[in-house]
PDB file as gemmi writes it, atoms N, CA and C in Angstrom:
CRYST1    1.000    1.000    1.000  90.00  90.00  90.00 P 1                      
ATOM      1  N   MET A   1       0.760  -1.215  -0.152  1.00  0.00           N  
ATOM      2  CA  MET A   1      -0.278   0.190   0.085  1.00  0.00           C  
ATOM      3  C   MET A   1       0.840   1.178   0.150  1.00  0.00           C  
ATOM      4  N   ASP A   2       2.099   1.299   0.724  1.00  0.00           N  
ATOM      5  CA  ASP A   2       2.964   2.214   0.687  1.00  0.00           C  
ATOM      6  C   ASP A   2       3.623   2.757  -0.928  1.00  0.00           C  
ATOM      7  N   LYS A   3       3.819   1.636  -1.733  1.00  0.00           N  
ATOM      8  CA  LYS A   3       4.257   1.916  -2.955  1.00  0.00           C  
ATOM      9  C   LYS A   3       3.195   2.861  -3.868  1.00  0.00           C  
ATOM     10  N   ILE A   4       1.887   2.422  -3.590  1.00  0.00           N  
ATOM     11  CA  ILE A   4       1.129   3.225  -4.565  1.00  0.00           C  
ATOM     12  C   ILE A   4       1.007   4.930  -4.166  1.00  0.00           C  
ATOM     13  N   TRP A   5       1.172   4.902  -2.982  1.00  0.00           N  
ATOM     14  CA  TRP A   5       1.228   6.361  -2.588  1.00  0.00           C  
ATOM     15  C   TRP A   5       2.470   7.212  -2.851  1.00  0.00           C  
ATOM     16  N   ILE A   6       3.486   6.592  -3.031  1.00  0.00           N  
ATOM     17  CA  ILE A   6       4.732   7.041  -3.362  1.00  0.00           C  
ATOM     18  C   ILE A   6       4.743   7.192  -5.037  1.00  0.00           C  
ATOM     19  N   ILE A   7       4.143   6.480  -5.882  1.00  0.00           N  
ATOM     20  CA  ILE A   7       4.007   6.173  -7.309  1.00  0.00           C  
ATOM     21  C   ILE A   7       2.931   7.580  -7.355  1.00  0.00           C  
ATOM     22  N   ALA A   8       1.817   7.526  -6.665  1.00  0.00           N  
ATOM     23  CA  ALA A   8       0.689   8.693  -7.076  1.00  0.00           C  
ATOM     24  C   ALA A   8       1.410   9.966  -6.357  1.00  0.00           C  
ATOM     25  N   THR A   9       2.037  10.259  -5.417  1.00  0.00           N  
ATOM     26  CA  THR A   9       2.783  11.289  -5.237  1.00  0.00           C  
ATOM     27  C   THR A   9       3.821  11.922  -6.443  1.00  0.00           C  
ATOM     28  N   LEU A  10       4.677  10.925  -6.610  1.00  0.00           N  
ATOM     29  CA  LEU A  10       5.518  11.383  -7.647  1.00  0.00           C  
ATOM     30  C   LEU A  10       4.781  11.496  -8.883  1.00  0.00           C  
ATOM     31  N   LEU A  11       3.976  10.965  -9.332  1.00  0.00           N  
ATOM     32  CA  LEU A  11       3.213  11.064 -10.599  1.00  0.00           C  
ATOM     33  C   LEU A  11       2.412  12.477 -10.454  1.00  0.00           C  
ATOM     34  N   PHE A  12       1.834  12.716  -9.467  1.00  0.00           N  
ATOM     35  CA  PHE A  12       1.261  14.060  -9.110  1.00  0.00           C  
ATOM     36  C   PHE A  12       2.420  15.190  -9.412  1.00  0.00           C  
ATOM     37  N   LEU A  13       3.475  15.166  -8.430  1.00  0.00           N  
ATOM     38  CA  LEU A  13       4.364  16.253  -8.840  1.00  0.00           C  
ATOM     39  C   LEU A  13       4.720  16.389  -9.955  1.00  0.00           C  
ATOM     40  N   ILE A  14       4.965  15.340 -10.959  1.00  0.00           N  
ATOM     41  CA  ILE A  14       5.720  15.462 -12.276  1.00  0.00           C  
ATOM     42  C   ILE A  14       4.437  16.351 -13.265  1.00  0.00           C  
ATOM     43  N   ILE A  15       3.238  15.883 -13.265  1.00  0.00           N  
ATOM     44  CA  ILE A  15       1.974  16.146 -13.949  1.00  0.00           C  
ATOM     45  C   ILE A  15       1.926  17.681 -13.678  1.00  0.00           C  
ATOM     46  N   THR A  16       1.916  17.887 -12.273  1.00  0.00           N  
ATOM     47  CA  THR A  16       1.814  19.318 -11.762  1.00  0.00           C  
ATOM     48  C   THR A  16       2.950  20.303 -12.285  1.00  0.00           C  
ATOM     49  N   PHE A  17       4.382  19.864 -12.393  1.00  0.00           N  
ATOM     50  CA  PHE A  17       5.470  20.513 -12.995  1.00  0.00           C  
ATOM     51  C   PHE A  17       5.027  20.714 -14.411  1.00  0.00           C  
ATOM     52  N   VAL A  18       4.739  19.593 -15.161  1.00  0.00           N  
ATOM     53  CA  VAL A  18       4.757  19.709 -16.821  1.00  0.00           C  
ATOM     54  C   VAL A  18       3.574  20.820 -16.792  1.00  0.00           C  
ATOM     55  N   PHE A  19       2.511  20.497 -16.306  1.00  0.00           N  
ATOM     56  CA  PHE A  19       1.308  21.389 -16.473  1.00  0.00           C  
ATOM     57  C   PHE A  19       1.672  22.835 -16.395  1.00  0.00           C  
ATOM     58  N   TRP A  20       2.421  23.156 -15.338  1.00  0.00           N  
ATOM     59  CA  TRP A  20       2.707  24.437 -14.859  1.00  0.00           C  
ATOM     60  C   TRP A  20       3.609  25.136 -16.083  1.00  0.00           C  
ATOM     61  N   ARG A  21       4.706  24.359 -16.284  1.00  0.00           N  
ATOM     62  CA  ARG A  21       5.557  24.999 -17.243  1.00  0.00           C  
ATOM     63  C   ARG A  21       4.762  25.259 -18.787  1.00  0.00           C  
ATOM     64  N   LEU A  22       3.746  24.571 -18.911  1.00  0.00           N  
ATOM     65  CA  LEU A  22       2.890  24.637 -20.468  1.00  0.00           C  
ATOM     66  C   LEU A  22       2.017  25.733 -20.225  1.00  0.00           C  
ATOM     67  N   SER A  23       1.269  26.155 -19.033  1.00  0.00           N  
ATOM     68  CA  SER A  23       0.471  26.839 -19.074  1.00  0.00           C  
ATOM     69  C   SER A  23       0.729  28.419 -18.313  1.00  0.00           C  
ATOM     70  N   ASN A  24       1.815  28.393 -17.658  1.00  0.00           N  
ATOM     71  CA  ASN A  24       2.404  29.711 -16.928  1.00  0.00           C  
ATOM     72  C   ASN A  24       2.298  30.943 -17.923  1.00  0.00           C  
ATOM     73  N   ARG A  25       3.105  30.765 -18.770  1.00  0.00           N  
ATOM     74  CA  ARG A  25       3.305  31.793 -19.863  1.00  0.00           C  
ATOM     75  C   ARG A  25       2.004  32.117 -20.378  1.00  0.00           C  
ATOM     76  N   TYR A  26       1.029  31.365 -20.969  1.00  0.00           N  
ATOM     77  CA  TYR A  26      -0.182  31.944 -21.582  1.00  0.00           C  
ATOM     78  C   TYR A  26      -1.108  32.396 -20.564  1.00  0.00           C  
ATOM     79  N   TYR A  27      -1.198  31.987 -19.311  1.00  0.00           N  
ATOM     80  CA  TYR A  27      -1.950  32.760 -18.430  1.00  0.00           C  
ATOM     81  C   TYR A  27      -1.323  34.292 -17.834  1.00  0.00           C  
ATOM     82  N   LYS A  28      -0.090  34.124 -17.823  1.00  0.00           N  
ATOM     83  CA  LYS A  28       0.530  35.425 -17.440  1.00  0.00           C  
ATOM     84  C   LYS A  28       0.203  36.639 -18.557  1.00  0.00           C  
ATOM     85  N   LYS A  29       0.262  35.867 -19.945  1.00  0.00           N  
ATOM     86  CA  LYS A  29      -0.143  37.000 -20.922  1.00  0.00           C  
ATOM     87  C   LYS A  29      -1.175  37.382 -21.138  1.00  0.00           C  
ATOM     88  N   GLU A  30      -2.414  36.390 -20.646  1.00  0.00           N  
ATOM     89  CA  GLU A  30      -3.666  36.378 -20.895  1.00  0.00           C  
ATOM     90  C   GLU A  30      -4.417  37.474 -19.738  1.00  0.00           C  
ATOM     91  N   TYR A  31      -3.776  37.272 -18.698  1.00  0.00           N  
ATOM     92  CA  TYR A  31      -3.844  38.489 -17.425  1.00  0.00           C  
ATOM     93  C   TYR A  31      -3.194  39.570 -17.396  1.00  0.00           C  
ATOM     94  N   GLY A  32      -2.323  39.823 -17.930  1.00  0.00           N  
ATOM     95  CA  GLY A  32      -1.337  41.025 -17.849  1.00  0.00           C  
ATOM     96  C   GLY A  32      -0.657  41.039 -16.648  1.00  0.00           C  
ATOM     97  N   LYS A  33       0.339  41.956 -16.720  1.00  0.00           N  
ATOM     98  CA  LYS A  33       1.330  42.053 -15.651  1.00  0.00           C  
ATOM     99  C   LYS A  33       0.797  42.562 -14.285  1.00  0.00           C  
ATOM    100  N   LYS A  34      -0.132  43.197 -14.679  1.00  0.00           N  
ATOM    101  CA  LYS A  34      -0.716  44.288 -13.478  1.00  0.00           C  
ATOM    102  C   LYS A  34      -1.944  43.060 -12.570  1.00  0.00           C  
ATOM    103  N   MET A  35      -2.686  42.540 -13.481  1.00  0.00           N  
ATOM    104  CA  MET A  35      -3.595  41.300 -12.709  1.00  0.00           C  
ATOM    105  C   MET A  35      -2.776  40.402 -12.124  1.00  0.00           C  
ATOM    106  N   TRP A  36      -1.772  39.732 -12.865  1.00  0.00           N  
ATOM    107  CA  TRP A  36      -0.898  38.633 -12.439  1.00  0.00           C  
ATOM    108  C   TRP A  36      -0.351  38.953 -11.125  1.00  0.00           C  
ATOM    109  N   LYS A  37      -0.005  40.036 -10.677  1.00  0.00           N  
ATOM    110  CA  LYS A  37       0.670  40.684  -9.598  1.00  0.00           C  
ATOM    111  C   LYS A  37      -0.286  40.213  -8.077  1.00  0.00           C  
ATOM    112  N   LEU A  38      -1.747  40.453  -8.590  1.00  0.00           N  
ATOM    113  CA  LEU A  38      -2.568  40.215  -7.518  1.00  0.00           C  
ATOM    114  C   LEU A  38      -2.725  38.650  -7.018  1.00  0.00           C  
ATOM    115  N   TRP A  39      -2.692  38.600  -5.538  1.00  0.00           N  
ATOM    116  CA  TRP A  39      -2.857  37.263  -5.191  1.00  0.00           C  
ATOM    117  C   TRP A  39      -4.153  36.131  -5.656  1.00  0.00           C  
ATOM    118  N   VAL A  40      -5.199  36.974  -5.620  1.00  0.00           N  
ATOM    119  CA  VAL A  40      -6.371  36.304  -6.179  1.00  0.00           C  
ATOM    120  C   VAL A  40      -6.049  35.571  -7.607  1.00  0.00           C  
ATOM    121  N   THR A  41      -5.725  36.343  -8.255  1.00  0.00           N  
ATOM    122  CA  THR A  41      -5.211  35.717  -9.573  1.00  0.00           C  
ATOM    123  C   THR A  41      -4.285  34.519  -9.685  1.00  0.00           C  
ATOM    124  N   LYS A  42      -3.464  34.524  -8.889  1.00  0.00           N  
ATOM    125  CA  LYS A  42      -2.524  33.584  -8.633  1.00  0.00           C  
ATOM    126  C   LYS A  42      -3.206  32.254  -7.978  1.00  0.00           C  
ATOM    127  N   THR A  43      -4.149  32.649  -7.047  1.00  0.00           N  
ATOM    128  CA  THR A  43      -4.631  31.353  -6.308  1.00  0.00           C  
ATOM    129  C   THR A  43      -5.591  30.982  -7.156  1.00  0.00           C  
ATOM    130  N   PHE A  44      -6.484  31.777  -7.946  1.00  0.00           N  
ATOM    131  CA  PHE A  44      -7.413  30.696  -8.802  1.00  0.00           C  
ATOM    132  C   PHE A  44      -6.536  29.912  -9.941  1.00  0.00           C  
ATOM    133  N   TYR A  45      -5.257  30.550 -10.049  1.00  0.00           N  
ATOM    134  CA  TYR A  45      -4.401  29.807 -11.352  1.00  0.00           C  
ATOM    135  C   TYR A  45      -4.040  28.371 -10.575  1.00  0.00           C  
ATOM    136  N   TRP A  46      -3.379  28.653  -9.310  1.00  0.00           N  
ATOM    137  CA  TRP A  46      -2.934  27.273  -9.055  1.00  0.00           C  
ATOM    138  C   TRP A  46      -4.139  26.355  -8.430  1.00  0.00           C  
ATOM    139  N   GLN A  47      -5.188  26.792  -8.150  1.00  0.00           N  
ATOM    140  CA  GLN A  47      -6.394  25.826  -7.654  1.00  0.00           C  
ATOM    141  C   GLN A  47      -6.701  25.257  -9.033  1.00  0.00           C  
ATOM    142  N   GLY A  48      -6.842  25.917  -9.997  1.00  0.00           N  
ATOM    143  CA  GLY A  48      -6.935  24.992 -11.326  1.00  0.00           C  
ATOM    144  C   GLY A  48      -5.806  24.135 -11.597  1.00  0.00           C  
ATOM    145  N   VAL A  49      -4.605  24.570 -11.395  1.00  0.00           N  
ATOM    146  CA  VAL A  49      -3.752  23.693 -11.826  1.00  0.00           C  
ATOM    147  C   VAL A  49      -3.498  22.105 -10.619  1.00  0.00           C  
ATOM    148  N   ILE A  50      -3.861  22.706  -9.432  1.00  0.00           N  
ATOM    149  CA  ILE A  50      -3.811  21.564  -8.762  1.00  0.00           C  
ATOM    150  C   ILE A  50      -4.977  20.785  -8.944  1.00  0.00           C  
ATOM    151  N   LEU A  51      -6.119  20.903  -9.371  1.00  0.00           N  
ATOM    152  CA  LEU A  51      -7.401  20.462  -9.618  1.00  0.00           C  
ATOM    153  C   LEU A  51      -7.114  19.548 -10.994  1.00  0.00           C  
ATOM    154  N   ILE A  52      -6.694  20.074 -11.924  1.00  0.00           N  
ATOM    155  CA  ILE A  52      -6.307  19.325 -13.238  1.00  0.00           C  
ATOM    156  C   ILE A  52      -5.436  18.348 -13.294  1.00  0.00           C  
ATOM    157  N   SER A  53      -4.283  18.674 -12.228  1.00  0.00           N  
ATOM    158  CA  SER A  53      -3.051  17.644 -12.211  1.00  0.00           C  
ATOM    159  C   SER A  53      -3.689  16.562 -11.450  1.00  0.00           C  
ATOM    160  N   GLY A  54      -4.419  16.742 -10.417  1.00  0.00           N  
ATOM    161  CA  GLY A  54      -4.825  15.628  -9.472  1.00  0.00           C  
ATOM    162  C   GLY A  54      -6.308  14.711 -10.333  1.00  0.00           C  
ATOM    163  N   GLY A  55      -6.604  15.314 -11.288  1.00  0.00           N  
ATOM    164  CA  GLY A  55      -7.508  14.436 -12.154  1.00  0.00           C  
ATOM    165  C   GLY A  55      -6.962  13.616 -12.992  1.00  0.00           C  
ATOM    166  N   ILE A  56      -5.801  14.463 -13.902  1.00  0.00           N  
ATOM    167  CA  ILE A  56      -4.986  13.731 -14.604  1.00  0.00           C  
ATOM    168  C   ILE A  56      -4.361  12.533 -13.968  1.00  0.00           C  
ATOM    169  N   THR A  57      -3.993  12.477 -12.620  1.00  0.00           N  
ATOM    170  CA  THR A  57      -2.951  11.593 -11.878  1.00  0.00           C  
ATOM    171  C   THR A  57      -4.244  10.661 -11.285  1.00  0.00           C  
ATOM    172  N   ILE A  58      -5.360  10.854 -11.164  1.00  0.00           N  
ATOM    173  CA  ILE A  58      -6.224   9.592 -10.910  1.00  0.00           C  
ATOM    174  C   ILE A  58      -6.609   8.969 -12.015  1.00  0.00           C  
ATOM    175  N   ALA A  59      -6.825   9.638 -13.140  1.00  0.00           N  
ATOM    176  CA  ALA A  59      -6.955   8.944 -14.376  1.00  0.00           C  
ATOM    177  C   ALA A  59      -6.001   7.902 -14.741  1.00  0.00           C  
ATOM    178  N   THR A  60      -4.607   8.572 -14.795  1.00  0.00           N  
ATOM    179  CA  THR A  60      -3.457   7.780 -15.223  1.00  0.00           C  
ATOM    180  C   THR A  60      -3.397   6.330 -14.088  1.00  0.00           C  
ATOM    181  N   LEU A  61      -3.799   6.823 -12.972  1.00  0.00           N  
ATOM    182  CA  LEU A  61      -3.665   5.396 -12.015  1.00  0.00           C  
ATOM    183  C   LEU A  61      -4.453   4.400 -12.387  1.00  0.00           C  
ATOM    184  N   PHE A  62      -5.864   4.942 -12.499  1.00  0.00           N  
ATOM    185  CA  PHE A  62      -6.836   3.813 -12.926  1.00  0.00           C  
ATOM    186  C   PHE A  62      -6.634   3.384 -14.256  1.00  0.00           C  
ATOM    187  N   ALA A  63      -6.089   3.960 -15.127  1.00  0.00           N  
ATOM    188  CA  ALA A  63      -5.441   3.501 -16.667  1.00  0.00           C  
ATOM    189  C   ALA A  63      -4.475   2.461 -16.170  1.00  0.00           C  
ATOM    190  N   LEU A  64      -3.372   2.719 -15.319  1.00  0.00           N  
ATOM    191  CA  LEU A  64      -2.422   1.550 -15.128  1.00  0.00           C  
ATOM    192  C   LEU A  64      -2.936   0.686 -14.242  1.00  0.00           C  
ATOM    193  N   LYS A  65      -4.152   0.635 -13.528  1.00  0.00           N  
ATOM    194  CA  LYS A  65      -4.804  -0.412 -12.732  1.00  0.00           C  
ATOM    195  C   LYS A  65      -5.527  -1.224 -13.852  1.00  0.00           C  
ATOM    196  N   PHE A  66      -6.362  -0.699 -14.543  1.00  0.00           N  
ATOM    197  CA  PHE A  66      -6.810  -1.423 -15.661  1.00  0.00           C  
ATOM    198  C   PHE A  66      -5.988  -2.130 -16.518  1.00  0.00           C  
ATOM    199  N   GLY A  67      -4.698  -1.623 -16.596  1.00  0.00           N  
ATOM    200  CA  GLY A  67      -3.860  -2.283 -17.804  1.00  0.00           C  
ATOM    201  C   GLY A  67      -2.836  -3.384 -17.024  1.00  0.00           C  
ATOM    202  N   ASN A  68      -3.462  -3.429 -15.512  1.00  0.00           N  
ATOM    203  CA  ASN A  68      -2.794  -4.372 -14.947  1.00  0.00           C  
ATOM    204  C   ASN A  68      -1.188  -4.161 -14.923  1.00  0.00           C  
ATOM    205  N   VAL A  69      -0.780  -3.137 -14.647  1.00  0.00           N  
ATOM    206  CA  VAL A  69       0.400  -2.561 -14.291  1.00  0.00           C  
ATOM    207  C   VAL A  69       0.737  -2.296 -12.787  1.00  0.00           C  
ATOM    208  N   LEU A  70      -0.648  -1.537 -12.152  1.00  0.00           N  
ATOM    209  CA  LEU A  70      -0.349  -1.555 -10.809  1.00  0.00           C  
ATOM    210  C   LEU A  70      -1.717  -2.482 -10.219  1.00  0.00           C  
ATOM    211  N   THR A  71      -1.275  -2.777  -8.948  1.00  0.00           N  
ATOM    212  CA  THR A  71      -2.703  -3.150  -8.469  1.00  0.00           C  
ATOM    213  C   THR A  71      -2.789  -2.646  -7.222  1.00  0.00           C  
ATOM    214  N   PHE A  72      -3.999  -2.251  -6.631  1.00  0.00           N  
ATOM    215  CA  PHE A  72      -4.123  -1.582  -5.195  1.00  0.00           C  
ATOM    216  C   PHE A  72      -5.869  -1.752  -5.117  1.00  0.00           C  
TER     217      PHE A  72                                                      
END                                                                             
């Protein structure tokens, strides 16, 4: 059971990093420098990053389960 938590955490961190790298420039440009400096804008951005990364992580874990790569 401990292995699945380690795999899930590492997978979540990797997906979050990749998603952040891909979307950070776009949203900074979309909001502009003035709006991006506000904590509310950054909070909503990071909420979205974490929710999307969590969803992708869960979907990946279940895909690995159904592919008989992981068992949990």
